[in-house]
Tab-separated table of C-alpha atoms in Angstrom:
chain	number	residue	atom	x	y	z
U	1	MET	CA	7.395	-44.643	-5.967
U	2	PRO	CA	10.469	-46.799	-5.008
U	3	ILE	CA	13.881	-45.116	-4.907
U	4	PRO	CA	16.177	-46.511	-7.654
U	5	GLU	CA	19.128	-48.611	-6.464
U	6	LEU	CA	22.581	-47.076	-6.838
U	7	PRO	CA	25.696	-48.938	-8.161
U	8	ILE	CA	27.951	-50.323	-5.453
U	9	ASN	CA	31.169	-50.622	-7.539
U	10	THR	CA	33.576	-48.040	-6.071
U	11	LEU	CA	35.000	-46.753	-9.350
U	12	HIS	CA	31.575	-46.657	-10.926
U	13	TYR	CA	30.175	-45.007	-7.793
U	14	ASN	CA	32.794	-42.278	-7.854
U	15	ARG	CA	31.991	-41.495	-11.463
U	16	ILE	CA	28.182	-41.739	-11.432
U	17	ALA	CA	26.828	-41.593	-7.898
U	18	PRO	CA	26.810	-37.789	-7.453
U	19	ALA	CA	24.562	-37.304	-10.489
U	20	ALA	CA	22.421	-40.224	-9.405
U	21	TRP	CA	22.021	-38.764	-5.936
U	22	VAL	CA	21.040	-35.419	-7.436
U	23	SER	CA	18.380	-37.204	-9.484
U	24	VAL	CA	17.109	-39.003	-6.385
U	25	ILE	CA	16.970	-35.790	-4.378
U	26	MET	CA	15.114	-33.956	-7.167
U	27	LEU	CA	12.710	-36.881	-7.450
U	28	LEU	CA	11.991	-36.806	-3.723
U	29	ILE	CA	11.424	-33.037	-3.839
U	30	ALA	CA	9.033	-33.438	-6.766
U	31	LEU	CA	7.157	-36.212	-4.989
U	32	GLY	CA	6.913	-34.026	-1.923
U	33	ARG	CA	5.452	-31.199	-3.971
U	34	VAL	CA	2.943	-33.512	-5.605
U	35	GLY	CA	1.974	-34.758	-2.165
U	36	ASN	CA	1.515	-31.206	-0.925
U	37	VAL	CA	-0.583	-30.220	-3.931
U	38	SER	CA	-2.687	-33.332	-3.462
U	39	ALA	CA	-3.163	-32.564	0.232
U	40	GLU	CA	-4.009	-28.930	-0.504
U	41	SER	CA	-6.686	-29.882	-3.043
U	42	LYS	CA	-8.472	-32.237	-0.664
U	43	GLY	CA	-11.950	-31.064	0.221
U	44	PRO	CA	-13.608	-27.901	-1.137
U	45	ARG	CA	-11.305	-24.914	-1.705
U	46	VAL	CA	-11.987	-21.342	-2.837
U	47	GLY	CA	-9.847	-19.807	-5.549
U	48	VAL	CA	-10.237	-16.185	-6.690
U	49	ASN	CA	-8.623	-14.732	-9.800
U	50	GLY	CA	-7.998	-11.232	-8.462
U	51	GLU	CA	-9.318	-10.465	-4.977
U	52	THR	CA	-8.936	-6.677	-5.362
U	53	PHE	CA	-10.421	-4.228	-7.856
U	54	ASP	CA	-9.769	-0.494	-8.211
U	55	PHE	CA	-12.665	1.595	-9.587
U	56	GLY	CA	-10.569	4.740	-9.768
U	57	GLU	CA	-12.571	7.971	-9.777
U	58	VAL	CA	-16.260	7.508	-8.893
U	59	PRO	CA	-18.959	10.212	-8.572
U	60	GLN	CA	-20.839	10.782	-5.326
U	61	LYS	CA	-24.422	9.536	-4.911
U	62	ALA	CA	-23.886	6.742	-7.420
U	63	THR	CA	-23.749	2.934	-7.441
U	64	VAL	CA	-20.940	0.953	-9.057
U	65	SER	CA	-20.332	-2.781	-9.318
U	66	HIS	CA	-17.696	-5.364	-10.189
U	67	VAL	CA	-18.100	-9.119	-10.716
U	68	PHE	CA	-15.798	-11.497	-8.840
U	69	TRP	CA	-15.699	-15.245	-9.523
U	70	LEU	CA	-15.190	-17.787	-6.732
U	71	LYS	CA	-13.848	-21.003	-8.216
U	72	ASN	CA	-13.904	-24.369	-6.454
U	73	VAL	CA	-10.313	-25.593	-6.901
U	74	GLY	CA	-10.834	-28.527	-4.517
U	75	ASP	CA	-12.302	-31.982	-5.040
U	76	GLU	CA	-15.575	-31.714	-3.076
U	77	VAL	CA	-18.647	-29.478	-3.338
U	78	LEU	CA	-17.970	-25.893	-2.221
U	79	VAL	CA	-20.702	-24.215	-0.160
U	80	ILE	CA	-20.645	-20.452	0.437
U	81	GLU	CA	-22.329	-20.051	3.810
U	82	LYS	CA	-22.516	-16.247	3.753
U	83	MET	CA	-20.930	-13.075	2.462
U	84	VAL	CA	-20.036	-10.529	5.147
U	85	PRO	CA	-19.469	-6.940	3.890
U	86	ASN	CA	-17.635	-4.656	6.306
U	87	CYS	CA	-19.985	-1.737	5.530
U	88	GLY	CA	-23.678	-1.180	4.877
U	89	CYS	CA	-22.717	0.699	1.698
U	90	THR	CA	-21.595	-2.587	0.124
U	91	GLN	CA	-23.600	-5.600	-1.028
U	92	ALA	CA	-22.458	-8.939	-2.403
U	93	PRO	CA	-25.557	-11.005	-3.292
U	94	LEU	CA	-25.212	-14.615	-4.414
U	95	GLU	CA	-27.245	-16.237	-7.181
U	96	THR	CA	-26.172	-19.674	-5.973
U	97	ASN	CA	-24.096	-20.769	-3.007
U	98	LYS	CA	-22.773	-24.123	-4.270
U	99	ALA	CA	-20.126	-25.084	-6.806
U	100	ASN	CA	-18.929	-28.516	-7.880
U	101	PRO	CA	-15.173	-29.060	-8.322
U	102	GLY	CA	-13.968	-26.889	-11.202
U	103	ASP	CA	-17.121	-24.719	-11.250
U	104	SER	CA	-17.408	-21.053	-10.220
U	105	ILE	CA	-19.843	-18.845	-8.331
U	106	ARG	CA	-20.607	-15.325	-9.590
U	107	VAL	CA	-20.451	-12.561	-6.962
U	108	GLU	CA	-21.374	-9.022	-7.988
U	109	MET	CA	-19.974	-6.598	-5.421
U	110	ILE	CA	-22.066	-3.405	-5.347
U	111	PHE	CA	-20.939	-0.124	-3.750
U	112	ALA	CA	-23.107	2.947	-3.081
U	113	SER	CA	-20.743	5.937	-2.945
U	114	GLY	CA	-23.211	8.227	-1.130
U	115	TYR	CA	-21.412	11.236	0.321
U	116	PHE	CA	-18.032	9.598	0.753
U	117	ASP	CA	-15.195	11.894	-0.234
U	118	GLY	CA	-11.720	10.669	-1.168
U	119	VAL	CA	-10.212	7.181	-1.214
U	120	VAL	CA	-12.498	4.425	0.083
U	121	THR	CA	-11.551	0.776	0.640
U	122	LYS	CA	-14.201	-1.842	1.420
U	123	PHE	CA	-14.185	-5.628	1.552
U	124	THR	CA	-16.511	-8.602	1.814
U	125	GLN	CA	-15.407	-11.713	3.692
U	126	VAL	CA	-16.299	-15.053	2.125
U	127	VAL	CA	-17.493	-17.588	4.722
U	128	SER	CA	-17.590	-21.128	3.347
U	129	ASN	CA	-16.776	-24.767	3.982
U	130	SER	CA	-13.420	-24.293	2.213
U	131	THR	CA	-10.474	-26.119	3.755
U	132	GLY	CA	-8.098	-23.267	2.823
U	133	ARG	CA	-7.899	-19.583	3.633
U	134	ALA	CA	-11.037	-17.482	3.462
U	135	PRO	CA	-10.631	-14.784	0.795
U	136	ALA	CA	-11.755	-11.180	1.252
U	137	LEU	CA	-13.102	-9.558	-1.921
U	138	THR	CA	-11.792	-5.997	-1.789
U	139	PHE	CA	-12.250	-2.826	-3.817
U	140	THR	CA	-10.962	0.720	-3.705
U	141	ALA	CA	-12.581	3.855	-5.126
U	142	THR	CA	-11.761	7.555	-5.129
U	143	VAL	CA	-15.105	9.273	-4.572
U	144	VAL	CA	-15.132	12.787	-6.009
U	145	PRO	CA	-17.877	15.451	-5.764
U	146	ASP	CA	-18.831	16.958	-9.142
U	147	SER	CA	-17.445	20.364	-8.142
U	148	LEU	CA	-13.984	18.915	-7.426
U	149	ARG	CA	-13.423	16.893	-10.594
U	150	SER	CA	-9.953	17.646	-11.874
U	151	GLY	CA	-8.811	14.592	-13.877
U	152	SER	CA	-7.850	15.010	-17.523
U	153	LEU	CA	-10.573	12.562	-18.646
U	154	ARG	CA	-14.138	13.398	-17.662
U	155	ALA	CA	-17.426	11.729	-18.464
U	156	GLU	CA	-20.221	14.104	-19.494
U	157	PRO	CA	-22.595	13.361	-17.807
U	158	PRO	CA	-20.616	11.585	-15.043
U	159	LEU	CA	-23.315	8.897	-14.680
U	160	VAL	CA	-26.154	7.398	-16.696
U	161	ASP	CA	-29.490	7.752	-14.856
U	162	LEU	CA	-32.018	5.952	-17.044
U	163	ASP	CA	-34.961	7.046	-14.867
U	164	ARG	CA	-34.081	10.701	-15.423
U	165	ASP	CA	-32.562	10.597	-18.915
U	166	ARG	CA	-34.545	8.048	-20.876
U	167	PRO	CA	-32.676	6.148	-23.609
U	168	VAL	CA	-33.663	6.443	-27.255
U	169	LEU	CA	-34.509	3.725	-29.758
U	170	VAL	CA	-31.738	3.276	-32.357
U	171	ASP	CA	-32.067	0.382	-34.816
U	172	SER	CA	-34.560	-1.300	-32.455
U	173	VAL	CA	-32.120	-1.079	-29.511
U	174	TRP	CA	-32.454	1.234	-26.492
U	175	THR	CA	-29.345	3.419	-26.444
U	176	SER	CA	-27.681	6.048	-24.224
U	177	ARG	CA	-24.492	7.999	-24.881
U	178	VAL	CA	-21.850	9.608	-22.678
U	179	ALA	CA	-19.095	11.913	-23.922
U	180	LEU	CA	-15.516	11.200	-22.793
U	181	ARG	CA	-13.600	14.466	-23.043
U	182	ASN	CA	-9.897	15.136	-22.531
U	183	HIS	CA	-9.662	18.280	-20.398
U	184	GLY	CA	-5.907	17.947	-19.977
U	185	SER	CA	-2.999	19.427	-21.936
U	186	GLU	CA	-1.579	16.085	-23.162
U	187	PRO	CA	-3.008	13.224	-25.247
U	188	VAL	CA	-4.326	10.115	-23.485
U	189	GLN	CA	-5.159	6.550	-24.440
U	190	LEU	CA	-8.407	4.924	-23.302
U	191	SER	CA	-9.307	1.274	-22.813
U	192	LEU	CA	-12.366	-0.499	-21.433
U	193	LEU	CA	-11.039	-2.192	-18.298
U	194	ASP	CA	-14.285	-3.556	-16.854
U	195	SER	CA	-17.855	-3.591	-18.141
U	196	PRO	CA	-21.113	-5.319	-17.154
U	197	ASP	CA	-21.548	-8.985	-18.071
U	198	ARG	CA	-25.343	-8.583	-18.330
U	199	ASP	CA	-28.156	-6.014	-18.738
U	200	VAL	CA	-25.877	-3.560	-20.585
U	201	THR	CA	-23.448	-3.744	-23.507
U	202	VAL	CA	-20.858	-1.017	-24.002
U	203	GLU	CA	-18.935	0.314	-26.986
U	204	MET	CA	-16.301	3.071	-27.106
U	205	THR	CA	-15.942	5.049	-30.359
U	206	GLY	CA	-12.164	5.549	-30.111
U	207	GLN	CA	-9.085	5.082	-27.957
U	208	SER	CA	-6.770	8.051	-28.599
U	209	LEU	CA	-7.826	11.455	-27.282
U	210	ALA	CA	-5.976	14.673	-28.026
U	211	PRO	CA	-6.461	17.639	-25.653
U	212	GLY	CA	-9.951	19.054	-26.061
U	213	ASP	CA	-11.219	16.086	-28.105
U	214	SER	CA	-13.911	13.610	-27.117
U	215	HIS	CA	-15.131	10.103	-27.812
U	216	GLU	CA	-18.399	8.463	-26.827
U	217	LEU	CA	-19.404	5.585	-24.624
U	218	ILE	CA	-22.452	3.978	-26.189
U	219	PHE	CA	-24.688	1.950	-23.855
U	220	ARG	CA	-27.203	-0.500	-25.309
U	221	PHE	CA	-30.000	-2.125	-23.326
U	222	PRO	CA	-32.360	-5.091	-23.937
U	223	ARG	CA	-35.849	-4.644	-25.382
U	224	ASP	CA	-37.503	-5.366	-22.025
U	225	LEU	CA	-35.556	-2.518	-20.387
U	226	GLN	CA	-38.679	-0.951	-18.867
U	227	ASP	CA	-39.218	-4.040	-16.688
U	228	ARG	CA	-35.650	-4.194	-15.331
U	229	VAL	CA	-33.935	-2.684	-12.296
U	230	PHE	CA	-30.145	-2.671	-12.045
U	231	ALA	CA	-27.027	-0.753	-11.039
U	232	LYS	CA	-23.965	-1.338	-13.203
U	233	SER	CA	-20.787	0.521	-14.111
U	234	VAL	CA	-18.022	0.774	-16.692
U	235	THR	CA	-14.394	1.312	-15.646
U	236	LEU	CA	-11.934	2.943	-18.034
U	237	GLU	CA	-8.144	2.797	-17.920
U	238	VAL	CA	-6.562	6.136	-18.841
U	239	THR	CA	-2.878	6.123	-19.830
U	240	GLY	CA	-0.604	9.006	-20.759
U	241	SER	CA	2.025	10.925	-18.830
U	242	GLN	CA	0.059	9.715	-15.796
U	243	SER	CA	-2.242	6.710	-15.499
U	244	SER	CA	-5.649	6.750	-13.839
U	245	ARG	CA	-9.037	5.085	-13.854
U	246	LEU	CA	-12.526	6.477	-14.259
U	247	THR	CA	-15.789	4.657	-13.567
U	248	VAL	CA	-19.115	5.624	-15.154
U	249	PRO	CA	-22.171	4.303	-13.254
U	250	VAL	CA	-25.308	3.122	-15.092
U	251	ALA	CA	-28.480	2.913	-13.007
U	252	LYS	CA	-32.165	2.103	-13.379
U	253	ASN	CA	-34.015	2.061	-10.054
U	254	LEU	CA	-37.639	2.074	-11.236
U	255	ARG	CA	-39.833	-0.254	-13.246
U	256	TRP	CA	-41.554	1.797	-15.913
U	257	GLY	CA	-44.427	-0.557	-16.544
U	258	PRO	CA	-46.034	-1.304	-19.916
U	259	ARG	CA	-45.823	2.198	-21.440
U	260	THR	CA	-43.755	2.492	-24.592
U	261	LEU	CA	-40.699	4.738	-24.675
U	262	SER	CA	-40.360	7.378	-27.364
U	263	ALA	CA	-38.341	6.439	-30.408
U	264	GLU	CA	-35.412	8.550	-31.551
U	265	GLY	CA	-36.496	11.743	-33.253
U	266	SER	CA	-40.153	11.449	-32.195
């Protein structure tokens, strides 16, 4: 864009030129920014809305997961060449490895807590044809043995094992329930921070919990549940005098075959 000509009359220059020069300078800065943005968007580029997730308190010998989205913010096809976890306890499978400009790739990061104890931080490096920086999808979790649970909010049971505790049929939907009990001396507020985007739907029966009271997490599963295998989790935000997070794993590791599950009350 051509720079506008300035007046050459001295009196007029003294009165107007400073403002005009400011306008020119601001215009040049803006053009420079546009040029930089344009240069940065050339080629495929990975954008991540939140590279880090905190699960909060997680039980041992459980599997939890969180979905990250890799968006192509460039102007050419993005190709994810591989995902490189820094630990064998972590997986990050891809359903597709290509995204057109403006599209996103779903990455479900899965962590097996095993016998970890305490705060754990793991990451998965994204290797791609992106022209920008390579993001690292990172999570933290505080793995706690059952015998050492001390938080004010506790899930009872701490995880949903569908192979051990079969769901029941309620209104033609397979359903499991977990009690959320306030074991502290002060009231807390609960909110669903993160829940599965498939295989499981989750409902919480209330948000305010007085000391000693409880609400329920209600898990509902599709009709073809017996043919599915998955490991999901629900993360709760707990606010009160102190804030914390609690994650409840939901797992089904076996295919049950064609047999029919028992209906509620039968």
